[in-house]
Amino acid sequence: MSQSVLFVCLGNICRSPLAEAALRQECADAGLNVIIDSAGTGDWHVGQPPDERAQAAAVRNGIDIGHLRARQVTAADFHDFDHIIALDNQNLRDLSAMRPAKADSKLSLLFDHVAGRAGEDVADPYYGEAAAFDQTWAEVTDAAATIRNWLAAD
Ligand code: 4NP
């Protein structure tokens, strides 16, 4: 059975769609069959494509994420996904609070998968400059490489 990973940020239009795209590419390159999705803890952008600056950052790295649509995380996600990975500590707290009592998914922080950066937030680029989205891309691709490795070893 294939493994599954859900990335969660606040709006699901900036950080988590980029993390989804980065891990998709890593897994495709490695020939790994992994179900990958993303969602937001908030509902403000449900149904919307990723922020244009996130789309542009992905295109700069050869990936089109324009087809993605934001959705809000649900209780069912805690049963449907093996791994739920929060982009920052507030997302992690919000996910812990809504986690159903009997749910198998493993909850973690994205930077806990990057050596030397455990406990850190992926900074929210929403109110930043375009360059902030390139930094987000660099951070999520770092994590995606490590996550790909442990998925391959599982
Ligand atoms: P994201 O960024 O959580 O990385 O998708 C944000 C997008 C929208 C908002 C906040 C953060 N917002 O407040 O609308």
PDB file of C-alpha atoms and ligand atoms in Angstrom:
ATOM      1  CA  MET A   1       0.000   0.000   0.000  1.00  0.00           C
ATOM      2  CA  SER A   2       1.327   3.435  -0.827  1.00  0.00           C
ATOM      3  CA  GLN A   3       2.213   5.847   1.931  1.00  0.00           C
ATOM      4  CA  SER A   4       0.512   9.204   2.261  1.00  0.00           C
ATOM      5  CA  VAL A   5       1.654  12.640   3.393  1.00  0.00           C
ATOM      6  CA  LEU A   6      -0.421  15.777   4.031  1.00  0.00           C
ATOM      7  CA  PHE A   7       1.279  19.172   4.469  1.00  0.00           C
ATOM      8  CA  VAL A   8      -0.646  21.767   6.480  1.00  0.00           C
ATOM      9  CA  CYS A   9      -0.135  25.536   6.789  1.00  0.00           C
ATOM     10  CA  LEU A  10      -2.569  28.342   7.606  1.00  0.00           C
ATOM     11  CA  GLY A  11      -4.094  29.322   4.263  1.00  0.00           C
ATOM     12  CA  ASN A  12      -3.027  26.451   1.942  1.00  0.00           C
ATOM     13  CA  ILE A  13      -2.063  28.998  -0.720  1.00  0.00           C
ATOM     14  CA  CYS A  14       1.629  29.693   0.018  1.00  0.00           C
ATOM     15  CA  ARG A  15       3.754  27.267   2.047  1.00  0.00           C
ATOM     16  CA  SER A  16       1.939  23.919   2.003  1.00  0.00           C
ATOM     17  CA  PRO A  17       1.265  23.873  -1.797  1.00  0.00           C
ATOM     18  CA  LEU A  18       5.002  24.479  -2.309  1.00  0.00           C
ATOM     19  CA  ALA A  19       5.843  21.670   0.134  1.00  0.00           C
ATOM     20  CA  GLU A  20       3.376  19.400  -1.690  1.00  0.00           C
ATOM     21  CA  ALA A  21       5.003  20.238  -5.046  1.00  0.00           C
ATOM     22  CA  ALA A  22       8.543  19.760  -3.702  1.00  0.00           C
ATOM     23  CA  LEU A  23       7.812  16.313  -2.235  1.00  0.00           C
ATOM     24  CA  ARG A  24       5.881  15.297  -5.357  1.00  0.00           C
ATOM     25  CA  GLN A  25       8.948  16.050  -7.433  1.00  0.00           C
ATOM     26  CA  GLU A  26      11.316  14.262  -5.014  1.00  0.00           C
ATOM     27  CA  CYS A  27       9.116  11.147  -4.982  1.00  0.00           C
ATOM     28  CA  ALA A  28       8.661  11.162  -8.769  1.00  0.00           C
ATOM     29  CA  ASP A  29      12.433  11.463  -9.241  1.00  0.00           C
ATOM     30  CA  ALA A  30      12.974   8.561  -6.824  1.00  0.00           C
ATOM     31  CA  GLY A  31      10.201   6.428  -8.358  1.00  0.00           C
ATOM     32  CA  LEU A  32       8.300   6.350  -5.067  1.00  0.00           C
ATOM     33  CA  ASN A  33       4.538   5.916  -5.102  1.00  0.00           C
ATOM     34  CA  VAL A  34       3.365   8.308  -2.378  1.00  0.00           C
ATOM     35  CA  ILE A  35       0.003  10.079  -2.040  1.00  0.00           C
ATOM     36  CA  ILE A  36       0.738  13.743  -1.356  1.00  0.00           C
ATOM     37  CA  ASP A  37      -1.705  16.544  -0.572  1.00  0.00           C
ATOM     38  CA  SER A  38      -1.882  19.839   1.313  1.00  0.00           C
ATOM     39  CA  ALA A  39      -4.486  21.728   3.337  1.00  0.00           C
ATOM     40  CA  GLY A  40      -4.901  24.775   5.557  1.00  0.00           C
ATOM     41  CA  THR A  41      -6.064  25.140   9.144  1.00  0.00           C
ATOM     42  CA  GLY A  42      -8.004  28.250   8.036  1.00  0.00           C
ATOM     43  CA  ASP A  43     -10.859  28.448   5.546  1.00  0.00           C
ATOM     44  CA  TRP A  44     -10.366  31.926   4.015  1.00  0.00           C
ATOM     45  CA  HIS A  45      -8.916  30.687   0.717  1.00  0.00           C
ATOM     46  CA  VAL A  46     -10.830  27.428   0.217  1.00  0.00           C
ATOM     47  CA  GLY A  47     -11.262  26.716  -3.508  1.00  0.00           C
ATOM     48  CA  GLN A  48      -8.606  29.229  -4.570  1.00  0.00           C
ATOM     49  CA  PRO A  49      -5.411  28.457  -6.502  1.00  0.00           C
ATOM     50  CA  PRO A  50      -2.055  29.080  -4.794  1.00  0.00           C
ATOM     51  CA  ASP A  51      -0.968  32.694  -4.311  1.00  0.00           C
ATOM     52  CA  GLU A  52       0.443  34.024  -7.598  1.00  0.00           C
ATOM     53  CA  ARG A  53       3.821  34.617  -5.928  1.00  0.00           C
ATOM     54  CA  ALA A  54       3.934  30.955  -4.837  1.00  0.00           C
ATOM     55  CA  GLN A  55       2.978  29.882  -8.360  1.00  0.00           C
ATOM     56  CA  ALA A  56       5.763  32.082  -9.756  1.00  0.00           C
ATOM     57  CA  ALA A  57       8.333  30.640  -7.341  1.00  0.00           C
ATOM     58  CA  ALA A  58       7.323  27.117  -8.380  1.00  0.00           C
ATOM     59  CA  VAL A  59       7.569  28.042 -12.078  1.00  0.00           C
ATOM     60  CA  ARG A  60      11.065  29.449 -11.445  1.00  0.00           C
ATOM     61  CA  ASN A  61      11.893  25.913 -10.315  1.00  0.00           C
ATOM     62  CA  GLY A  62      10.204  24.246 -13.271  1.00  0.00           C
ATOM     63  CA  ILE A  63       6.947  23.218 -11.571  1.00  0.00           C
ATOM     64  CA  ASP A  64       3.383  24.302 -12.349  1.00  0.00           C
ATOM     65  CA  ILE A  65       1.148  24.374  -9.257  1.00  0.00           C
ATOM     66  CA  GLY A  66      -1.651  26.447 -10.846  1.00  0.00           C
ATOM     67  CA  HIS A  67      -4.073  23.510 -10.824  1.00  0.00           C
ATOM     68  CA  LEU A  68      -3.996  23.127  -7.022  1.00  0.00           C
ATOM     69  CA  ARG A  69      -6.986  24.379  -5.016  1.00  0.00           C
ATOM     70  CA  ALA A  70      -6.970  25.258  -1.332  1.00  0.00           C
ATOM     71  CA  ARG A  71      -8.936  23.168   1.122  1.00  0.00           C
ATOM     72  CA  GLN A  72      -9.302  23.094   4.891  1.00  0.00           C
ATOM     73  CA  VAL A  73      -7.937  20.215   6.942  1.00  0.00           C
ATOM     74  CA  THR A  74     -10.645  17.843   8.262  1.00  0.00           C
ATOM     75  CA  ALA A  75     -10.902  15.246  11.027  1.00  0.00           C
ATOM     76  CA  ALA A  76     -10.963  12.565   8.308  1.00  0.00           C
ATOM     77  CA  ASP A  77      -7.451  13.597   7.260  1.00  0.00           C
ATOM     78  CA  PHE A  78      -6.151  12.179  10.554  1.00  0.00           C
ATOM     79  CA  HIS A  79      -7.380   8.760   9.421  1.00  0.00           C
ATOM     80  CA  ASP A  80      -6.640   9.107   5.712  1.00  0.00           C
ATOM     81  CA  PHE A  81      -2.980  10.183   5.876  1.00  0.00           C
ATOM     82  CA  ASP A  82      -0.036   8.295   7.396  1.00  0.00           C
ATOM     83  CA  HIS A  83       1.847  11.537   8.019  1.00  0.00           C
ATOM     84  CA  ILE A  84       0.552  15.056   8.635  1.00  0.00           C
ATOM     85  CA  ILE A  85       3.338  17.619   8.541  1.00  0.00           C
ATOM     86  CA  ALA A  86       2.775  21.147   9.875  1.00  0.00           C
ATOM     87  CA  LEU A  87       4.676  24.056   8.367  1.00  0.00           C
ATOM     88  CA  ASP A  88       4.912  26.006  11.626  1.00  0.00           C
ATOM     89  CA  ASN A  89       4.408  25.546  15.353  1.00  0.00           C
ATOM     90  CA  GLN A  90       1.019  27.303  15.423  1.00  0.00           C
ATOM     91  CA  ASN A  91      -0.240  24.940  12.696  1.00  0.00           C
ATOM     92  CA  LEU A  92       1.117  22.035  14.771  1.00  0.00           C
ATOM     93  CA  ARG A  93      -0.729  23.246  17.885  1.00  0.00           C
ATOM     94  CA  ASP A  94      -3.954  23.733  15.911  1.00  0.00           C
ATOM     95  CA  LEU A  95      -3.646  20.251  14.420  1.00  0.00           C
ATOM     96  CA  SER A  96      -2.939  18.692  17.838  1.00  0.00           C
ATOM     97  CA  ALA A  97      -6.071  20.380  19.208  1.00  0.00           C
ATOM     98  CA  MET A  98      -8.324  19.008  16.461  1.00  0.00           C
ATOM     99  CA  ARG A  99      -6.777  15.546  16.281  1.00  0.00           C
ATOM    100  CA  PRO A 100      -9.451  12.860  16.894  1.00  0.00           C
ATOM    101  CA  ALA A 101      -8.771  10.548  19.859  1.00  0.00           C
ATOM    102  CA  LYS A 102      -8.416   7.470  17.673  1.00  0.00           C
ATOM    103  CA  ALA A 103      -6.330   8.497  14.705  1.00  0.00           C
ATOM    104  CA  ASP A 104      -3.278   6.779  13.316  1.00  0.00           C
ATOM    105  CA  SER A 105      -1.620   9.618  11.417  1.00  0.00           C
ATOM    106  CA  LYS A 106       1.755  10.767  12.715  1.00  0.00           C
ATOM    107  CA  LEU A 107       1.891  14.497  13.348  1.00  0.00           C
ATOM    108  CA  SER A 108       5.184  16.371  12.988  1.00  0.00           C
ATOM    109  CA  LEU A 109       6.746  19.746  12.228  1.00  0.00           C
ATOM    110  CA  LEU A 110       8.354  20.178   8.790  1.00  0.00           C
ATOM    111  CA  PHE A 111      11.648  21.493  10.158  1.00  0.00           C
ATOM    112  CA  ASP A 112      11.921  18.498  12.498  1.00  0.00           C
ATOM    113  CA  HIS A 113      12.867  16.695   9.278  1.00  0.00           C
ATOM    114  CA  VAL A 114      15.806  19.024   8.545  1.00  0.00           C
ATOM    115  CA  ALA A 115      19.065  18.470  10.443  1.00  0.00           C
ATOM    116  CA  GLY A 116      19.896  21.368  12.738  1.00  0.00           C
ATOM    117  CA  ARG A 117      16.561  23.137  12.320  1.00  0.00           C
ATOM    118  CA  ALA A 118      14.251  21.123  14.600  1.00  0.00           C
ATOM    119  CA  GLY A 119      11.518  23.212  16.182  1.00  0.00           C
ATOM    120  CA  GLU A 120      11.754  26.080  13.683  1.00  0.00           C
ATOM    121  CA  ASP A 121       8.865  27.584  11.714  1.00  0.00           C
ATOM    122  CA  VAL A 122       8.751  27.853   7.936  1.00  0.00           C
ATOM    123  CA  ALA A 123       8.188  31.616   7.955  1.00  0.00           C
ATOM    124  CA  ASP A 124       4.903  32.755   6.412  1.00  0.00           C
ATOM    125  CA  PRO A 125       5.816  34.542   3.138  1.00  0.00           C
ATOM    126  CA  TYR A 126       2.273  35.895   2.633  1.00  0.00           C
ATOM    127  CA  TYR A 127       3.103  39.413   3.843  1.00  0.00           C
ATOM    128  CA  GLY A 128       6.667  39.331   2.462  1.00  0.00           C
ATOM    129  CA  GLU A 129       8.410  40.117  -0.821  1.00  0.00           C
ATOM    130  CA  ALA A 130       8.608  37.778  -3.821  1.00  0.00           C
ATOM    131  CA  ALA A 131      12.046  36.660  -2.584  1.00  0.00           C
ATOM    132  CA  ALA A 132      10.405  35.277   0.554  1.00  0.00           C
ATOM    133  CA  PHE A 133       8.735  32.681  -1.656  1.00  0.00           C
ATOM    134  CA  ASP A 134      12.132  31.570  -2.991  1.00  0.00           C
ATOM    135  CA  GLN A 135      13.249  31.097   0.609  1.00  0.00           C
ATOM    136  CA  THR A 136      10.109  29.058   1.293  1.00  0.00           C
ATOM    137  CA  TRP A 137      10.871  26.933  -1.765  1.00  0.00           C
ATOM    138  CA  ALA A 138      14.456  26.338  -0.567  1.00  0.00           C
ATOM    139  CA  GLU A 139      13.215  25.337   2.904  1.00  0.00           C
ATOM    140  CA  VAL A 140      10.507  22.952   1.730  1.00  0.00           C
ATOM    141  CA  THR A 141      12.819  21.321  -0.843  1.00  0.00           C
ATOM    142  CA  ASP A 142      15.404  20.723   1.921  1.00  0.00           C
ATOM    143  CA  ALA A 143      12.768  18.984   4.011  1.00  0.00           C
ATOM    144  CA  ALA A 144      11.318  17.113   1.031  1.00  0.00           C
ATOM    145  CA  ALA A 145      14.689  15.487   0.317  1.00  0.00           C
ATOM    146  CA  THR A 146      14.863  14.106   3.873  1.00  0.00           C
ATOM    147  CA  ILE A 147      11.217  13.070   3.910  1.00  0.00           C
ATOM    148  CA  ARG A 148      11.722  11.276   0.586  1.00  0.00           C
ATOM    149  CA  ASN A 149      14.593   9.357   2.155  1.00  0.00           C
ATOM    150  CA  TRP A 150      12.612   8.123   5.149  1.00  0.00           C
ATOM    151  CA  LEU A 151       9.638   7.272   2.977  1.00  0.00           C
ATOM    152  CA  ALA A 152      11.979   5.198   0.803  1.00  0.00           C
ATOM    153  CA  ALA A 153      13.380   3.455   3.907  1.00  0.00           C
ATOM    154  CA  ASP A 154       9.941   2.723   5.437  1.00  0.00           C
TER     155      ASP A 154
HETATM  156  P1  4NP B   1       0.068  30.072   4.005  1.00  0.00           P
HETATM  157  O1  4NP B   1       0.075  31.670   3.964  1.00  0.00           O
HETATM  158  O2  4NP B   1      -0.422  29.686   5.374  1.00  0.00           O
HETATM  159  O3  4NP B   1       1.498  29.711   3.798  1.00  0.00           O
HETATM  160  O4  4NP B   1      -0.851  29.634   2.885  1.00  0.00           O
HETATM  161  C1  4NP B   1      -1.021  32.454   4.298  1.00  0.00           C
HETATM  162  C2  4NP B   1      -2.001  32.699   3.375  1.00  0.00           C
HETATM  163  C3  4NP B   1      -3.079  33.497   3.696  1.00  0.00           C
HETATM  164  C4  4NP B   1      -3.165  34.061   4.951  1.00  0.00           C
HETATM  165  C5  4NP B   1      -2.183  33.810   5.891  1.00  0.00           C
HETATM  166  C6  4NP B   1      -1.122  33.008   5.555  1.00  0.00           C
HETATM  167  N1  4NP B   1      -4.256  34.909   5.274  1.00  0.00           N
HETATM  168  O5  4NP B   1      -4.269  35.443   6.393  1.00  0.00           O
HETATM  169  O6  4NP B   1      -5.162  35.068   4.461  1.00  0.00           O
END
